[in-house]
Tab-separated table of C-alpha atoms and ligand atoms in Angstrom:
chain	number	residue	atom	x	y	z
A	1	MET	CA	0.000	0.000	0.000
A	2	LEU	CA	2.849	2.419	0.822
A	3	THR	CA	5.149	3.528	-1.979
A	4	ALA	CA	8.892	2.966	-1.560
A	5	ALA	CA	9.256	6.709	-0.903
A	6	GLN	CA	6.580	6.631	1.837
A	7	LYS	CA	8.316	3.676	3.522
A	8	GLN	CA	11.623	5.548	3.425
A	9	THR	CA	9.981	8.626	4.933
A	10	TYR	CA	8.624	6.458	7.759
A	11	LEU	CA	12.094	5.028	8.407
A	12	ASP	CA	13.878	8.396	8.226
A	13	GLN	CA	11.516	10.763	10.041
A	14	GLY	CA	9.480	8.247	12.062
A	15	PHE	CA	6.127	9.137	10.537
A	16	VAL	CA	4.405	9.347	7.190
A	17	LEU	CA	1.025	10.727	6.077
A	18	ILE	CA	-0.890	8.659	3.527
A	19	PRO	CA	-3.536	10.794	1.817
A	20	GLN	CA	-7.116	9.582	1.351
A	21	ALA	CA	-6.581	6.015	2.565
A	22	ILE	CA	-10.025	5.599	4.163
A	23	SER	CA	-13.204	6.059	2.114
A	24	ALA	CA	-15.580	8.947	2.787
A	25	ASN	CA	-18.344	6.439	3.645
A	26	LYS	CA	-16.276	4.811	6.367
A	27	ILE	CA	-15.250	8.175	7.810
A	28	ALA	CA	-18.917	9.273	7.790
A	29	ALA	CA	-20.004	6.074	9.581
A	30	MET	CA	-17.440	6.651	12.352
A	31	ALA	CA	-18.357	10.350	12.612
A	32	GLU	CA	-22.065	9.517	12.918
A	33	GLU	CA	-21.401	7.035	15.721
A	34	LEU	CA	-19.239	9.618	17.475
A	35	GLN	CA	-21.949	12.278	17.204
A	36	GLY	CA	-24.302	9.841	18.991
A	37	TRP	CA	-21.768	9.448	21.822
A	38	ILE	CA	-21.407	13.234	22.105
A	39	GLU	CA	-25.211	13.565	22.402
A	40	GLU	CA	-25.277	10.812	25.049
A	41	SER	CA	-22.523	12.581	27.037
A	42	ARG	CA	-24.938	15.494	27.698
A	43	ASP	CA	-26.619	13.303	30.339
A	44	HIS	CA	-23.413	12.791	32.346
A	45	ASN	CA	-21.478	15.066	34.674
A	46	LYS	CA	-18.469	12.833	35.285
A	47	ASN	CA	-16.481	10.234	33.344
A	48	TYR	CA	-18.526	7.118	32.655
A	49	GLY	CA	-18.734	3.802	30.812
A	50	ALA	CA	-17.255	0.520	32.036
A	51	THR	CA	-14.049	-0.949	30.605
A	52	ARG	CA	-12.007	-4.066	31.309
A	53	ASN	CA	-9.763	-2.454	33.943
A	54	GLY	CA	-12.346	-0.253	35.652
A	55	LYS	CA	-11.293	3.018	33.996
A	56	SER	CA	-14.021	5.004	32.277
A	57	ARG	CA	-14.594	4.642	28.564
A	58	PHE	CA	-15.855	8.229	28.131
A	59	ASP	CA	-13.598	11.036	29.403
A	60	LEU	CA	-14.983	14.570	29.908
A	61	GLU	CA	-13.179	17.914	29.996
A	62	PRO	CA	-13.849	20.297	32.939
A	63	GLY	CA	-16.719	22.632	31.994
A	64	HIS	CA	-18.646	19.808	30.299
A	65	SER	CA	-22.413	20.385	30.559
A	66	LYS	CA	-25.663	19.392	28.920
A	67	GLN	CA	-25.579	22.616	26.906
A	68	HIS	CA	-21.866	22.458	26.021
A	69	PRO	CA	-20.714	18.845	25.801
A	70	LYS	CA	-16.932	18.463	26.110
A	71	LEU	CA	-16.261	14.789	25.503
A	72	ARG	CA	-12.486	14.624	25.027
A	73	ARG	CA	-11.699	10.903	24.703
A	74	ILE	CA	-13.357	7.557	24.066
A	75	ASN	CA	-11.283	4.528	24.982
A	76	ASN	CA	-11.396	1.587	22.574
A	77	PRO	CA	-14.357	2.532	20.354
A	78	VAL	CA	-13.806	-0.872	18.632
A	79	ASP	CA	-15.315	-2.489	21.749
A	80	ILE	CA	-18.663	-0.808	21.124
A	81	SER	CA	-18.865	-0.010	17.410
A	82	GLN	CA	-18.757	-1.980	14.166
A	83	ALA	CA	-17.902	1.215	12.232
A	84	TYR	CA	-14.567	1.426	14.080
A	85	ARG	CA	-13.877	-2.311	13.729
A	86	ASP	CA	-14.519	-1.951	9.967
A	87	VAL	CA	-11.710	0.602	9.697
A	88	LEU	CA	-9.135	-0.804	12.119
A	89	PHE	CA	-9.450	-4.575	11.636
A	90	GLU	CA	-9.465	-4.799	7.823
A	91	GLY	CA	-8.756	-2.820	4.670
A	92	PRO	CA	-6.247	-0.051	3.920
A	93	ALA	CA	-5.299	0.750	7.526
A	94	VAL	CA	-4.231	-2.861	8.086
A	95	GLU	CA	-2.422	-2.985	4.709
A	96	ALA	CA	-0.475	0.142	5.639
A	97	ALA	CA	0.504	-1.355	9.008
A	98	VAL	CA	1.731	-4.535	7.273
A	99	ASP	CA	4.041	-2.381	5.174
A	100	VAL	CA	5.886	-1.107	8.243
A	101	LEU	CA	5.477	-4.030	10.697
A	102	GLY	CA	5.665	-7.073	8.413
A	103	PRO	CA	2.973	-9.624	7.504
A	104	ASN	CA	1.830	-10.550	11.032
A	105	VAL	CA	0.124	-7.690	12.866
A	106	LYS	CA	-1.546	-7.559	16.296
A	107	PHE	CA	-3.993	-5.001	17.707
A	108	HIS	CA	-3.119	-3.518	21.111
A	109	HIS	CA	-5.636	-0.735	21.911
A	110	CYS	CA	-7.189	2.395	20.410
A	111	LYS	CA	-8.869	5.625	21.388
A	112	LEU	CA	-10.619	8.632	19.900
A	113	ASN	CA	-9.242	12.033	20.851
A	114	ILE	CA	-11.798	14.791	20.365
A	115	LYS	CA	-11.096	18.517	20.288
A	116	LEU	CA	-14.388	20.321	19.715
A	117	PRO	CA	-14.442	24.108	19.222
A	118	GLY	CA	-14.093	25.817	22.603
A	119	MET	CA	-12.366	22.881	24.313
A	120	VAL	CA	-8.991	23.485	25.957
A	121	THR	CA	-7.548	19.972	26.262
A	122	ARG	CA	-4.004	19.709	24.928
A	123	VAL	CA	-1.568	16.809	24.738
A	124	ASP	CA	1.842	17.303	26.338
A	125	TYR	CA	4.817	15.842	24.478
A	126	HIS	CA	5.468	12.166	25.100
A	127	GLN	CA	6.432	8.943	23.355
A	128	ASP	CA	3.831	6.141	23.171
A	129	HIS	CA	6.060	3.158	23.948
A	130	PRO	CA	6.820	4.238	27.552
A	131	PHE	CA	3.078	3.922	28.372
A	132	ASP	CA	2.828	0.330	27.088
A	133	VAL	CA	6.278	-1.223	27.095
A	134	HIS	CA	6.893	-4.129	24.703
A	135	THR	CA	9.638	-6.680	24.001
A	136	ASN	CA	10.694	-4.956	20.764
A	137	ASP	CA	10.133	-1.800	18.742
A	138	ASP	CA	7.956	-3.094	15.887
A	139	HIS	CA	5.110	-1.000	17.210
A	140	VAL	CA	3.294	1.716	15.304
A	141	THR	CA	0.687	4.295	16.210
A	142	LEU	CA	-1.843	4.516	13.392
A	143	LEU	CA	-3.829	7.759	13.199
A	144	VAL	CA	-7.033	8.172	11.197
A	145	LEU	CA	-8.204	11.750	10.558
A	146	LEU	CA	-11.972	12.129	10.931
A	147	ASP	CA	-11.697	15.865	10.189
A	148	ASP	CA	-9.340	18.076	8.264
A	149	MET	CA	-6.543	18.683	10.769
A	150	THR	CA	-4.831	22.075	10.852
A	151	GLU	CA	-2.578	24.100	13.106
A	152	ALA	CA	-5.647	26.107	14.199
A	153	ASN	CA	-7.725	23.122	15.307
A	154	GLY	CA	-4.921	21.483	17.270
A	155	CYS	CA	-3.208	19.151	14.826
A	156	LEU	CA	-0.828	16.494	16.027
A	157	ARG	CA	2.789	17.735	16.227
A	158	ILE	CA	5.632	15.239	15.802
A	159	VAL	CA	9.383	15.710	16.271
A	160	ALA	CA	10.892	14.265	13.076
A	161	GLY	CA	13.701	11.791	13.661
A	162	SER	CA	13.037	11.487	17.412
A	163	HIS	CA	12.271	7.755	17.047
A	164	LEU	CA	16.036	7.293	16.631
A	165	TRP	CA	16.953	9.155	19.826
A	166	PRO	CA	17.460	7.599	23.270
A	167	GLN	CA	14.347	7.068	25.366
A	168	TYR	CA	13.109	10.063	27.355
A	169	SER	CA	12.013	9.552	30.960
A	170	HIS	CA	8.279	9.965	31.560
A	171	TYR	CA	8.730	10.252	35.340
A	172	LYS	CA	8.914	13.309	37.602
A	173	ASP	CA	9.851	12.938	41.289
A	174	ASP	CA	9.265	9.179	41.119
A	175	GLN	CA	5.784	9.667	39.684
A	176	PHE	CA	4.886	8.392	36.212
A	177	VAL	CA	3.589	11.608	34.611
A	178	GLY	CA	3.267	10.383	31.012
A	179	LYS	CA	5.235	13.264	29.480
A	180	VAL	CA	8.795	14.451	29.044
A	181	ASN	CA	10.333	17.140	31.279
A	182	GLU	CA	9.913	20.895	30.787
A	183	GLU	CA	13.182	21.387	28.956
A	184	ALA	CA	12.300	18.632	26.484
A	185	GLN	CA	8.752	20.045	26.134
A	186	ALA	CA	10.239	23.384	25.067
A	187	MET	CA	12.592	21.680	22.578
A	188	CYS	CA	9.642	19.739	21.098
A	189	GLU	CA	7.471	22.864	20.818
A	190	ALA	CA	10.269	24.633	18.960
A	191	THR	CA	11.066	21.825	16.526
A	192	ALA	CA	7.948	19.666	15.975
A	193	THR	CA	6.358	19.292	12.537
A	194	LYS	CA	2.686	20.270	12.430
A	195	LEU	CA	0.909	17.325	10.859
A	196	GLU	CA	-1.818	18.902	8.754
A	197	GLY	CA	-4.058	16.677	6.630
A	198	LYS	CA	-7.537	15.931	5.341
A	199	ALA	CA	-10.337	13.741	6.665
A	200	GLY	CA	-9.670	10.217	5.359
A	201	ASP	CA	-5.880	10.542	5.543
A	202	ILE	CA	-3.955	8.199	7.811
A	203	CYS	CA	-0.595	8.647	9.482
A	204	LEU	CA	1.779	5.924	10.627
A	205	MET	CA	3.957	7.068	13.524
A	206	ASN	CA	6.768	5.076	15.150
A	207	THR	CA	6.001	4.388	18.829
A	208	TRP	CA	9.187	6.204	19.889
A	209	CYS	CA	8.384	9.528	18.167
A	210	LEU	CA	8.002	12.494	20.497
A	211	HIS	CA	4.594	14.062	19.830
A	212	GLY	CA	1.922	16.295	21.345
A	213	GLY	CA	-0.517	19.023	20.392
A	214	THR	CA	-2.128	22.277	21.433
A	215	SER	CA	-5.814	22.881	22.107
A	216	ASN	CA	-8.319	23.719	19.388
A	217	LEU	CA	-8.409	27.494	18.808
A	218	SER	CA	-10.728	27.305	15.799
A	219	GLN	CA	-14.427	26.858	15.114
A	220	ASN	CA	-13.840	23.434	13.514
A	221	SER	CA	-13.832	20.044	15.221
A	222	ARG	CA	-10.669	17.973	15.322
A	223	ARG	CA	-11.547	14.291	15.816
A	224	LEU	CA	-8.690	11.774	15.603
A	225	LEU	CA	-8.723	7.973	15.892
A	226	ILE	CA	-5.486	6.619	17.392
A	227	CYS	CA	-4.527	2.945	17.363
A	228	ASP	CA	-1.496	1.005	18.663
A	229	LEU	CA	-0.504	-1.969	16.514
A	230	THR	CA	2.510	-4.265	16.851
A	231	ALA	CA	4.205	-7.127	15.060
A	232	ALA	CA	2.718	-10.448	16.229
A	233	ASP	CA	5.998	-11.442	17.920
A	234	ASN	CA	6.126	-8.199	19.901
A	235	TYR	CA	4.699	-8.900	23.353
A	236	PRO	CA	3.562	-6.378	25.973
A	237	LEU	CA	5.612	-6.471	29.184
A	238	MET	CA	2.574	-5.297	31.170
A	239	GLU	CA	-1.221	-5.142	31.072
A	240	PRO	CA	-2.273	-2.336	28.700
A	241	GLN	CA	-3.010	1.047	30.288
A	242	VAL	CA	-6.283	1.011	28.333
A	243	PRO	CA	-7.179	-2.640	27.603
A	244	SER	CA	-9.682	-3.536	24.904
A	245	GLU	CA	-11.865	-6.598	24.433
A	246	HIS	CA	-9.753	-7.053	21.279
A	247	THR	CA	-6.255	-6.595	22.763
A	248	GLY	CA	-4.020	-9.267	21.220
A	249	LYS	CA	-6.273	-9.817	18.187
A	250	ILE	CA	-4.319	-10.767	15.057
A	251	ILE	CA	-5.504	-8.456	12.265
A	252	ALA	CA	-3.057	-9.631	9.565
A	253	GLY	CA	-1.169	-12.893	9.073
A	254	LYS	CA	-0.778	-15.239	11.995
A	255	SER	CA	0.056	-15.241	15.687
A	256	SER	CA	3.503	-16.092	17.058
A	257	ARG	CA	4.345	-18.194	20.091
A	258	ILE	CA	7.843	-16.716	19.971
A	259	ALA	CA	8.405	-13.351	21.690
A	260	ARG	CA	11.203	-11.401	19.999
A	261	PHE	CA	13.318	-9.198	22.286
A	262	ARG	CA	15.495	-6.291	21.346
A	263	SER	CA	18.606	-5.540	23.366
A	264	GLY	CA	18.843	-2.539	25.674
A	265	GLU	CA	16.865	-1.090	28.568
A	266	VAL	CA	13.434	0.495	28.924
A	267	GLU	CA	11.898	2.525	31.727
A	268	MET	CA	8.854	0.653	33.079
A	269	PRO	CA	5.766	2.772	33.745
A	270	TYR	CA	3.033	1.832	36.195
A	271	HIS	CA	-0.726	2.040	35.752
A	272	TYR	CA	-1.491	5.685	36.511
A	273	GLU	CA	-4.140	6.254	39.148
A	274	SER	CA	-6.041	8.909	37.243
A	275	ASP	CA	-9.113	7.757	35.372
A	276	SER	CA	-7.860	9.792	32.419
A	277	PHE	CA	-4.759	9.981	30.204
A	278	PHE	CA	-5.067	13.767	30.466
A	279	GLY	CA	-5.311	13.494	34.264
A	280	ALA	CA	-2.091	11.425	34.264
A	281	GLN	CA	-0.419	14.297	32.374
A	282	GLY	CA	-1.646	16.784	35.014
A	283	GLN	CA	-4.769	18.249	33.410
A	284	ASP	CA	-8.024	18.501	35.387
A	285	SER	CA	-11.135	16.346	35.279
A	286	PRO	CA	-14.609	17.844	35.865
A	287	TYR	CA	-14.765	16.663	39.519
B	301	AKG	O1	-4.786	14.047	20.062
B	301	AKG	C1	-3.636	14.256	19.667
B	301	AKG	O2	-3.361	15.148	18.868
B	301	AKG	C2	-2.475	13.433	20.164
B	301	AKG	C3	-2.915	12.345	21.052
B	301	AKG	C4	-1.862	11.542	21.658
B	301	AKG	O3	-0.704	11.666	21.408
B	301	AKG	C5	-2.260	10.535	22.630
B	301	AKG	O4	-3.436	10.534	23.019
B	301	AKG	O5	-1.394	9.718	23.023
């Protein structure tokens, strides 16, 4: 699915945008489902929805109300929606993952990050691997754009080439804070590429890329589906932070009873106490 040039871009800069990979119909089906969840969120005043490890499925931003819903994340929409399974478990997204991970690909978890106009949630710079440590690095974060994504509506920002750098600590004062320190945050802000794209585009991002994003300062929604996929012989060294009913599902090729290890060291995280990824990074919840 990827051209030779796109594969090289992925290897060199750690990420690549593939235009118009997902059909308009499939994007519309996911957007419609999401609109239903936003409507439903009007009846809640705190995070809600059961998941496998007791954390909430639906995560609200402070200031959320019936009149102004501020649903900022949905954990593992594939657990509750065929429209999301149709995009992540078959078709072009899987073909693209095969091109960077090899023929045997395993699903780990996914989430929807939602920045509606007027919401302030941001994402502080971090790498994905330190949240969900694995035996090797054949691990990609697949992003599906449900909206056109621009600097103004809080596009993802990625530090090109950072997948080749040493691991950054995601701890502060012995607490797992899920982000790099202030000095590194400033470096990332100064150097990150703003990943702008159109609804239907996908991006493949190496799990070690430093990335983050500002809040939405525009009048347009920015809805982004984010999915962690690994090679089948890449095994998690811990229970996922956000487990899905489908964690471990083989979505291409076949499973492996061999776990492949890379050499070196990794910093182990722990399961953060906050109900929310954003809470773990130090942002407030509505209660
Ligand atoms: O929503 C975004 O722009 C980035 C999200 C992200 O990096 C994450 O949720 O891990």
